[in-house]
Amino acid sequence: MKFKNFLCFGLFNKLKSESLFLIATFFAIITSFIIRPKFSYIDTHVLMVLFNLMVVVELYKKENILDFIAINFLKKYNNQKVICAALILLVFFFSMLLTNDVALITFIPLTIIIGKKSNFSTLKIVILETITANLGSALTPMGSPQNIYIYSKYAPTSIDFFKITFGISTVGIIILLIINFFTPKEELLFELETPIFKKNINVVVSTFIFISVLLCIFLKFPIIYVTTFNVVYLIYRKENILQKLDWILLATFISFFIFVGNLSNIELIKNWMINLLSDPKQVYFTGIVLSQIISNVPAAILISEFTNKWQPLLLGVNIGGLGTLIASLASLISYKFYISEFPEEKRKYLTVFSILNFSILILIGSLFIFFI
């Protein structure tokens, strides 16, 4: 009985910290009393893509692949400006391949360790890495959950997709490197322990799974086969990888699918939203503004139900990932890491974060309005 109580208490504490899941589930339940929900609302393809990407990340973590690459790259430099530039570029590259969340989970703790060992403030570079992750992940269909969803729902060609996202990421990385140009050139002395990396069959299988997921995304192959292989492989490995996956994220998506599906069938709301989103610029600005309030992933799911104008939606929700701390939930990852180490700098972090994020949001947001 005590063990069951402990599990329930642990689950309760976990759910308390997942406010977006609770809000999405609440509205899904409320709207289900008005409109009968349908299973067809749930985009199983998006859920399977997210599941498989999470599996790949956990498999790579298990073999220390991400840390091995990052640490070996950073050990080559000892100049503060160069190291910060290297961190920005690494986060940019990792976020476009393995999502913004993974890039930040990998590099923010590493950045803080370097800062502590070298005795320099990492506040600015942590914030720049956060912005980088959001702008880098905007480039590819698998870089962020909203991109996975939009690419799956509207099924544009890869070329058409990159025509929209290439400009955001390119302008973004240039701005960030210009900001980093003013970082001091001070020499940093630090040692990082290189994690053990063994070239084994698990690395080969993990890479095979990753390539298979990319093929499913870009070439529209049925992802059910990769998913089945993944589950069988994880069961065969007899490790706790499945337990480490972010099941709350998948459940949050399901709740949003149900909520938005219900909402789109309420005639009054449906007509109002369609009229509101009749113009591409309105879709663009709604994506940016709504992202500031409810985050860019739910904003993408909500808006997509009432418009076929995917290009301004894609621009809006990716640029809208800048701004407030909740505009992109990936930003909360950096915030939690940094504040847990430096709780006394909470106000300073939020101030610098807001100044940099809103400045870049206004700059990029104003620029790309001319491309709609």
Short mmCIF file of C-alpha atoms in Angstrom, two decimals:
data_model
loop_
_atom_site.label_atom_id
_atom_site.label_comp_id
_atom_site.label_asym_id
_atom_site.label_seq_id
_atom_site.Cartn_x
_atom_site.Cartn_y
_atom_site.Cartn_z
CA MET A 1 0.00 0.00 0.00
CA LYS A 2 2.82 2.39 0.91
CA PHE A 3 4.52 1.70 -2.42
CA LYS A 4 1.30 2.44 -4.32
CA ASN A 5 0.87 5.67 -2.36
CA PHE A 6 4.44 6.62 -3.19
CA LEU A 7 3.85 6.02 -6.91
CA CYS A 8 0.63 8.04 -6.86
CA PHE A 9 2.36 10.87 -5.02
CA GLY A 10 5.23 10.82 -7.54
CA LEU A 11 2.81 10.86 -10.46
CA PHE A 12 0.85 13.71 -8.85
CA ASN A 13 4.02 15.79 -8.42
CA LYS A 14 5.01 15.06 -12.02
CA LEU A 15 1.62 16.17 -13.33
CA LYS A 16 1.70 19.34 -11.20
CA SER A 17 4.79 20.48 -13.12
CA GLU A 18 3.18 19.73 -16.49
CA SER A 19 0.78 22.66 -16.61
CA LEU A 20 0.38 22.56 -20.39
CA PHE A 21 -0.75 18.93 -20.25
CA LEU A 22 -3.25 19.69 -17.49
CA ILE A 23 -4.65 22.72 -19.34
CA ALA A 24 -4.91 20.82 -22.65
CA THR A 25 -6.61 17.86 -20.96
CA PHE A 26 -9.01 20.14 -19.09
CA PHE A 27 -10.17 21.84 -22.30
CA ALA A 28 -10.32 18.53 -24.16
CA ILE A 29 -12.69 17.16 -21.47
CA ILE A 30 -14.82 20.33 -21.29
CA THR A 31 -15.30 20.57 -25.07
CA SER A 32 -16.07 16.84 -25.22
CA PHE A 33 -19.27 17.59 -23.26
CA ILE A 34 -20.29 19.96 -26.07
CA ILE A 35 -19.12 17.95 -29.09
CA ARG A 36 -18.63 14.22 -29.18
CA PRO A 37 -14.89 13.62 -29.78
CA LYS A 38 -13.65 11.40 -32.60
CA PHE A 39 -10.55 9.23 -32.77
CA SER A 40 -9.88 10.70 -36.23
CA TYR A 41 -8.89 13.99 -34.55
CA ILE A 42 -5.65 12.37 -33.36
CA ASP A 43 -2.76 12.59 -35.83
CA THR A 44 -1.11 9.22 -35.21
CA HIS A 45 1.64 9.94 -37.75
CA VAL A 46 2.85 12.95 -35.74
CA LEU A 47 2.72 10.95 -32.50
CA MET A 48 4.77 8.12 -34.02
CA VAL A 49 7.36 10.55 -35.43
CA LEU A 50 7.75 12.15 -31.99
CA PHE A 51 7.93 8.74 -30.32
CA ASN A 52 10.64 7.50 -32.69
CA LEU A 53 12.72 10.67 -32.38
CA MET A 54 12.56 10.38 -28.59
CA VAL A 55 13.72 6.77 -28.84
CA VAL A 56 16.67 7.77 -31.06
CA VAL A 57 17.70 10.48 -28.59
CA GLU A 58 17.55 8.09 -25.62
CA LEU A 59 19.55 5.46 -27.51
CA TYR A 60 22.21 8.05 -28.39
CA LYS A 61 22.31 9.21 -24.76
CA LYS A 62 22.76 5.62 -23.64
CA GLU A 63 25.89 5.33 -25.78
CA ASN A 64 27.14 8.85 -24.84
CA ILE A 65 27.20 9.83 -28.52
CA LEU A 66 25.92 13.40 -28.10
CA ASP A 67 28.21 14.25 -25.17
CA PHE A 68 31.18 12.62 -26.90
CA ILE A 69 30.75 14.78 -30.02
CA ALA A 70 30.14 17.99 -28.07
CA ILE A 71 33.00 17.64 -25.58
CA ASN A 72 35.58 16.62 -28.16
CA PHE A 73 34.63 19.62 -30.27
CA LEU A 74 34.78 22.12 -27.39
CA LYS A 75 38.11 20.83 -26.01
CA LYS A 76 39.84 22.29 -29.07
CA TYR A 77 39.26 25.89 -27.96
CA ASN A 78 40.20 28.06 -24.96
CA ASN A 79 39.06 31.53 -26.07
CA GLN A 80 35.76 32.71 -24.51
CA LYS A 81 34.44 34.31 -27.70
CA VAL A 82 35.36 31.28 -29.83
CA ILE A 83 33.92 28.80 -27.31
CA CYS A 84 30.64 30.73 -27.14
CA ALA A 85 30.48 30.83 -30.95
CA ALA A 86 31.18 27.08 -31.04
CA LEU A 87 28.38 26.44 -28.54
CA ILE A 88 25.97 28.51 -30.62
CA LEU A 89 26.86 26.59 -33.79
CA LEU A 90 26.66 23.21 -32.05
CA VAL A 91 23.22 24.00 -30.61
CA PHE A 92 22.11 25.25 -34.03
CA PHE A 93 23.23 22.03 -35.73
CA PHE A 94 21.88 19.66 -33.07
CA SER A 95 18.52 21.44 -32.84
CA MET A 96 17.80 21.09 -36.55
CA LEU A 97 18.50 17.35 -36.43
CA LEU A 98 17.36 16.22 -32.98
CA THR A 99 14.89 18.97 -31.89
CA ASN A 100 15.45 22.11 -29.83
CA ASP A 101 14.72 20.30 -26.54
CA VAL A 102 17.53 17.79 -27.06
CA ALA A 103 20.03 20.49 -28.06
CA LEU A 104 19.35 22.44 -24.87
CA ILE A 105 19.31 19.40 -22.59
CA THR A 106 22.71 18.44 -24.04
CA PHE A 107 24.48 21.82 -24.10
CA ILE A 108 23.08 23.99 -21.29
CA PRO A 109 24.48 21.77 -18.47
CA LEU A 110 27.76 21.56 -20.38
CA THR A 111 27.88 25.35 -20.73
CA ILE A 112 27.26 25.84 -17.01
CA ILE A 113 30.04 23.37 -16.16
CA ILE A 114 32.50 25.25 -18.42
CA GLY A 115 31.45 28.53 -16.82
CA LYS A 116 31.99 27.24 -13.29
CA LYS A 117 35.37 25.71 -14.09
CA SER A 118 36.52 28.86 -15.92
CA ASN A 119 34.90 31.34 -13.55
CA PHE A 120 32.86 33.33 -16.09
CA SER A 121 29.15 34.18 -16.16
CA THR A 122 27.22 31.93 -18.51
CA LEU A 123 23.94 33.87 -18.34
CA LYS A 124 24.28 35.56 -21.73
CA ILE A 125 25.50 32.49 -23.62
CA VAL A 126 22.79 30.27 -22.07
CA ILE A 127 20.15 32.72 -23.35
CA LEU A 128 21.81 32.92 -26.77
CA GLU A 129 21.87 29.12 -26.95
CA THR A 130 18.15 29.06 -26.11
CA ILE A 131 17.37 31.49 -28.93
CA THR A 132 19.66 29.49 -31.22
CA ALA A 133 17.83 26.25 -30.46
CA ASN A 134 14.49 27.82 -31.36
CA LEU A 135 15.78 29.37 -34.58
CA GLY A 136 17.89 26.36 -35.59
CA SER A 137 15.02 23.94 -35.04
CA ALA A 138 12.86 26.12 -37.29
CA LEU A 139 14.86 24.98 -40.31
CA THR A 140 13.87 21.31 -40.61
CA PRO A 141 10.62 19.32 -40.45
CA MET A 142 11.95 17.32 -37.47
CA GLY A 143 13.53 20.27 -35.64
CA SER A 144 10.52 21.00 -33.44
CA PRO A 145 7.10 19.52 -32.65
CA GLN A 146 5.27 22.33 -34.48
CA ASN A 147 7.31 21.68 -37.63
CA ILE A 148 6.66 17.94 -37.43
CA TYR A 149 2.95 18.68 -37.12
CA ILE A 150 2.75 21.27 -39.93
CA TYR A 151 4.85 19.13 -42.29
CA SER A 152 2.62 16.13 -41.59
CA LYS A 153 -0.71 17.96 -41.85
CA TYR A 154 -0.09 20.03 -45.00
CA ALA A 155 2.41 17.68 -46.68
CA PRO A 156 4.39 20.33 -48.61
CA THR A 157 7.37 19.32 -50.71
CA SER A 158 10.71 19.49 -48.90
CA ILE A 159 11.84 22.28 -51.23
CA ASP A 160 8.74 24.39 -50.52
CA PHE A 161 9.20 23.83 -46.79
CA PHE A 162 12.87 24.87 -46.81
CA LYS A 163 12.05 27.94 -48.90
CA ILE A 164 10.06 29.20 -45.93
CA THR A 165 12.34 28.15 -43.08
CA PHE A 166 15.80 28.75 -44.57
CA GLY A 167 15.51 32.52 -44.23
CA ILE A 168 14.43 32.43 -40.57
CA SER A 169 17.32 30.22 -39.51
CA THR A 170 19.93 31.97 -41.65
CA VAL A 171 19.02 35.48 -40.50
CA GLY A 172 18.74 34.17 -36.93
CA ILE A 173 22.20 32.59 -36.79
CA ILE A 174 23.78 35.71 -38.32
CA ILE A 175 22.16 37.93 -35.66
CA LEU A 176 23.30 35.61 -32.86
CA LEU A 177 26.89 35.48 -34.10
CA ILE A 178 26.92 39.28 -34.38
CA ILE A 179 25.75 39.55 -30.76
CA ASN A 180 28.42 37.03 -29.74
CA PHE A 181 31.06 39.13 -31.53
CA PHE A 182 31.01 41.45 -28.50
CA THR A 183 31.90 38.60 -26.13
CA PRO A 184 35.37 39.10 -24.52
CA LYS A 185 38.34 37.19 -25.96
CA GLU A 186 39.53 36.10 -22.53
CA GLU A 187 41.38 32.80 -22.27
CA LEU A 188 39.43 30.09 -20.48
CA LEU A 189 41.17 27.24 -18.71
CA PHE A 190 39.02 24.18 -18.11
CA GLU A 191 39.11 20.42 -18.43
CA LEU A 192 36.19 18.29 -19.56
CA GLU A 193 36.11 14.58 -19.01
CA THR A 194 35.43 12.84 -22.30
CA PRO A 195 32.69 10.23 -21.88
CA ILE A 196 33.36 6.64 -22.90
CA PHE A 197 32.11 5.95 -26.40
CA LYS A 198 32.17 2.42 -27.74
CA LYS A 199 31.53 1.71 -31.40
CA ASN A 200 29.12 -1.19 -31.07
CA ILE A 201 26.04 -2.66 -32.68
CA ASN A 202 23.77 -0.42 -30.61
CA VAL A 203 25.26 2.69 -32.24
CA VAL A 204 24.68 1.18 -35.69
CA VAL A 205 21.08 0.26 -34.87
CA SER A 206 20.40 3.70 -33.36
CA THR A 207 21.71 5.41 -36.48
CA PHE A 208 19.69 3.06 -38.69
CA ILE A 209 16.54 3.99 -36.75
CA PHE A 210 17.33 7.71 -37.07
CA ILE A 211 17.86 7.46 -40.84
CA SER A 212 14.65 5.44 -41.15
CA VAL A 213 12.71 8.16 -39.30
CA LEU A 214 14.15 10.82 -41.62
CA LEU A 215 13.09 8.78 -44.65
CA CYS A 216 9.59 8.47 -43.22
CA ILE A 217 9.45 12.24 -42.73
CA PHE A 218 10.86 13.35 -46.07
CA LEU A 219 9.73 10.53 -48.36
CA LYS A 220 6.42 9.90 -46.60
CA PHE A 221 7.19 6.22 -45.93
CA PRO A 222 4.74 4.53 -43.52
CA ILE A 223 6.22 5.13 -40.07
CA ILE A 224 4.31 2.26 -38.47
CA TYR A 225 7.05 -0.16 -39.56
CA VAL A 226 9.82 1.87 -37.90
CA THR A 227 7.68 2.22 -34.78
CA THR A 228 7.09 -1.53 -34.61
CA PHE A 229 10.80 -2.22 -35.08
CA ASN A 230 11.64 0.28 -32.35
CA VAL A 231 9.30 -1.27 -29.82
CA VAL A 232 10.54 -4.81 -30.56
CA TYR A 233 14.17 -3.67 -30.38
CA LEU A 234 13.66 -1.90 -27.05
CA ILE A 235 11.93 -4.95 -25.59
CA TYR A 236 14.82 -7.10 -26.85
CA ARG A 237 17.39 -4.81 -25.19
CA LYS A 238 15.59 -5.26 -21.84
CA GLU A 239 16.53 -1.77 -20.70
CA ASN A 240 14.41 0.99 -19.21
CA ILE A 241 14.55 3.29 -22.25
CA LEU A 242 10.78 3.22 -22.73
CA GLN A 243 10.34 4.52 -19.18
CA LYS A 244 12.58 7.52 -19.93
CA LEU A 245 10.53 8.76 -22.87
CA ASP A 246 8.45 11.91 -22.44
CA TRP A 247 5.03 10.25 -22.43
CA ILE A 248 3.49 13.42 -21.00
CA LEU A 249 4.44 15.26 -24.20
CA LEU A 250 2.67 12.64 -26.33
CA ALA A 251 -0.37 12.78 -24.03
CA THR A 252 -0.36 16.58 -24.32
CA PHE A 253 -0.51 16.29 -28.11
CA ILE A 254 -3.44 13.88 -27.86
CA SER A 255 -5.30 16.30 -25.58
CA PHE A 256 -4.69 19.20 -27.95
CA PHE A 257 -5.81 17.15 -30.95
CA ILE A 258 -9.09 16.34 -29.18
CA PHE A 259 -9.59 19.92 -27.95
CA VAL A 260 -8.93 21.49 -31.37
CA GLY A 261 -10.99 18.81 -33.13
CA ASN A 262 -13.94 19.54 -30.85
CA LEU A 263 -13.48 23.29 -31.23
CA SER A 264 -13.42 23.09 -35.04
CA ASN A 265 -16.85 21.43 -35.00
CA ILE A 266 -18.53 24.16 -32.94
CA GLU A 267 -20.12 26.17 -35.76
CA LEU A 268 -19.94 29.61 -34.12
CA ILE A 269 -16.24 29.30 -33.24
CA LYS A 270 -15.42 27.67 -36.58
CA ASN A 271 -16.92 30.54 -38.62
CA TRP A 272 -15.28 33.20 -36.43
CA MET A 273 -11.83 31.61 -36.70
CA ILE A 274 -12.10 31.09 -40.47
CA ASN A 275 -12.98 34.77 -40.93
CA LEU A 276 -10.18 35.82 -38.59
CA LEU A 277 -7.62 33.74 -40.51
CA SER A 278 -8.80 34.59 -44.03
CA ASP A 279 -5.72 36.71 -44.80
CA PRO A 280 -2.13 35.32 -44.80
CA LYS A 281 -0.86 38.26 -42.73
CA GLN A 282 -3.55 37.58 -40.13
CA VAL A 283 -2.42 33.95 -39.94
CA TYR A 284 1.17 35.15 -39.52
CA PHE A 285 0.45 37.64 -36.73
CA THR A 286 -2.00 35.29 -35.00
CA GLY A 287 0.72 32.63 -34.95
CA ILE A 288 3.20 35.05 -33.36
CA VAL A 289 0.78 36.53 -30.80
CA LEU A 290 -0.88 33.25 -29.82
CA SER A 291 2.54 31.64 -29.34
CA GLN A 292 3.38 34.26 -26.70
CA ILE A 293 0.35 33.18 -24.66
CA ILE A 294 -0.06 29.42 -25.11
CA SER A 295 3.29 28.42 -26.72
CA ASN A 296 3.97 27.80 -30.41
CA VAL A 297 3.10 24.08 -30.55
CA PRO A 298 -0.53 24.39 -29.38
CA ALA A 299 -0.80 27.62 -31.41
CA ALA A 300 0.17 25.69 -34.56
CA ILE A 301 -2.34 22.91 -33.86
CA LEU A 302 -5.14 25.37 -33.10
CA ILE A 303 -4.63 27.71 -36.08
CA SER A 304 -4.09 24.88 -38.57
CA GLU A 305 -7.63 23.64 -38.08
CA PHE A 306 -9.06 26.84 -39.56
CA THR A 307 -6.73 27.69 -42.45
CA ASN A 308 -4.95 26.06 -45.38
CA LYS A 309 -2.32 28.83 -45.47
CA TRP A 310 0.55 26.80 -44.06
CA GLN A 311 3.38 29.13 -45.16
CA PRO A 312 2.45 32.13 -42.94
CA LEU A 313 1.51 29.69 -40.16
CA LEU A 314 4.95 28.06 -40.35
CA LEU A 315 6.63 31.46 -40.27
CA GLY A 316 4.42 32.79 -37.48
CA VAL A 317 4.76 29.94 -34.98
CA ASN A 318 8.51 29.57 -35.50
CA ILE A 319 9.23 33.28 -35.16
CA GLY A 320 6.65 33.29 -32.36
CA GLY A 321 8.90 30.87 -30.43
CA LEU A 322 10.86 34.01 -29.51
CA GLY A 323 9.46 36.49 -27.00
CA THR A 324 8.03 35.23 -23.72
CA LEU A 325 9.50 32.40 -21.67
CA ILE A 326 6.58 30.15 -22.61
CA ALA A 327 6.49 31.08 -26.32
CA SER A 328 8.60 27.98 -26.89
CA LEU A 329 8.51 25.39 -24.11
CA ALA A 330 12.13 24.54 -24.96
CA SER A 331 13.05 27.92 -23.42
CA LEU A 332 11.86 26.64 -20.05
CA ILE A 333 14.51 23.92 -20.17
CA SER A 334 17.35 26.48 -20.16
CA TYR A 335 15.60 28.57 -17.53
CA LYS A 336 15.18 25.63 -15.14
CA PHE A 337 18.79 24.47 -15.62
CA TYR A 338 20.23 27.94 -15.03
CA ILE A 339 18.01 28.92 -12.09
CA SER A 340 18.66 25.61 -10.33
CA GLU A 341 22.39 26.51 -10.34
CA PHE A 342 22.06 30.27 -9.80
CA PRO A 343 18.73 30.94 -8.02
CA GLU A 344 19.88 34.43 -7.02
CA GLU A 345 20.02 35.45 -10.71
CA LYS A 346 16.38 34.65 -11.51
CA ARG A 347 15.33 38.27 -12.06
CA LYS A 348 18.47 39.12 -14.03
CA TYR A 349 17.97 36.07 -16.26
CA LEU A 350 14.34 36.98 -17.04
CA THR A 351 15.31 40.60 -17.76
CA VAL A 352 18.15 39.76 -20.18
CA PHE A 353 16.09 36.92 -21.70
CA SER A 354 13.15 39.25 -22.39
CA ILE A 355 15.30 42.05 -23.84
CA LEU A 356 17.17 39.76 -26.23
CA ASN A 357 14.17 37.61 -27.20
CA PHE A 358 11.76 40.47 -27.86
CA SER A 359 14.42 42.47 -29.71
CA ILE A 360 15.13 39.59 -32.08
CA LEU A 361 11.40 38.79 -32.34
CA ILE A 362 10.61 42.36 -33.43
CA LEU A 363 13.57 42.42 -35.84
CA ILE A 364 12.91 39.09 -37.55
CA GLY A 365 9.12 39.42 -37.27
CA SER A 366 9.18 42.81 -39.01
CA LEU A 367 11.54 41.57 -41.71
CA PHE A 368 9.57 38.47 -42.72
CA ILE A 369 6.21 40.23 -42.97
CA PHE A 370 7.42 41.32 -46.43
CA PHE A 371 7.76 37.68 -47.53
CA ILE A 372 4.09 36.85 -47.00
#
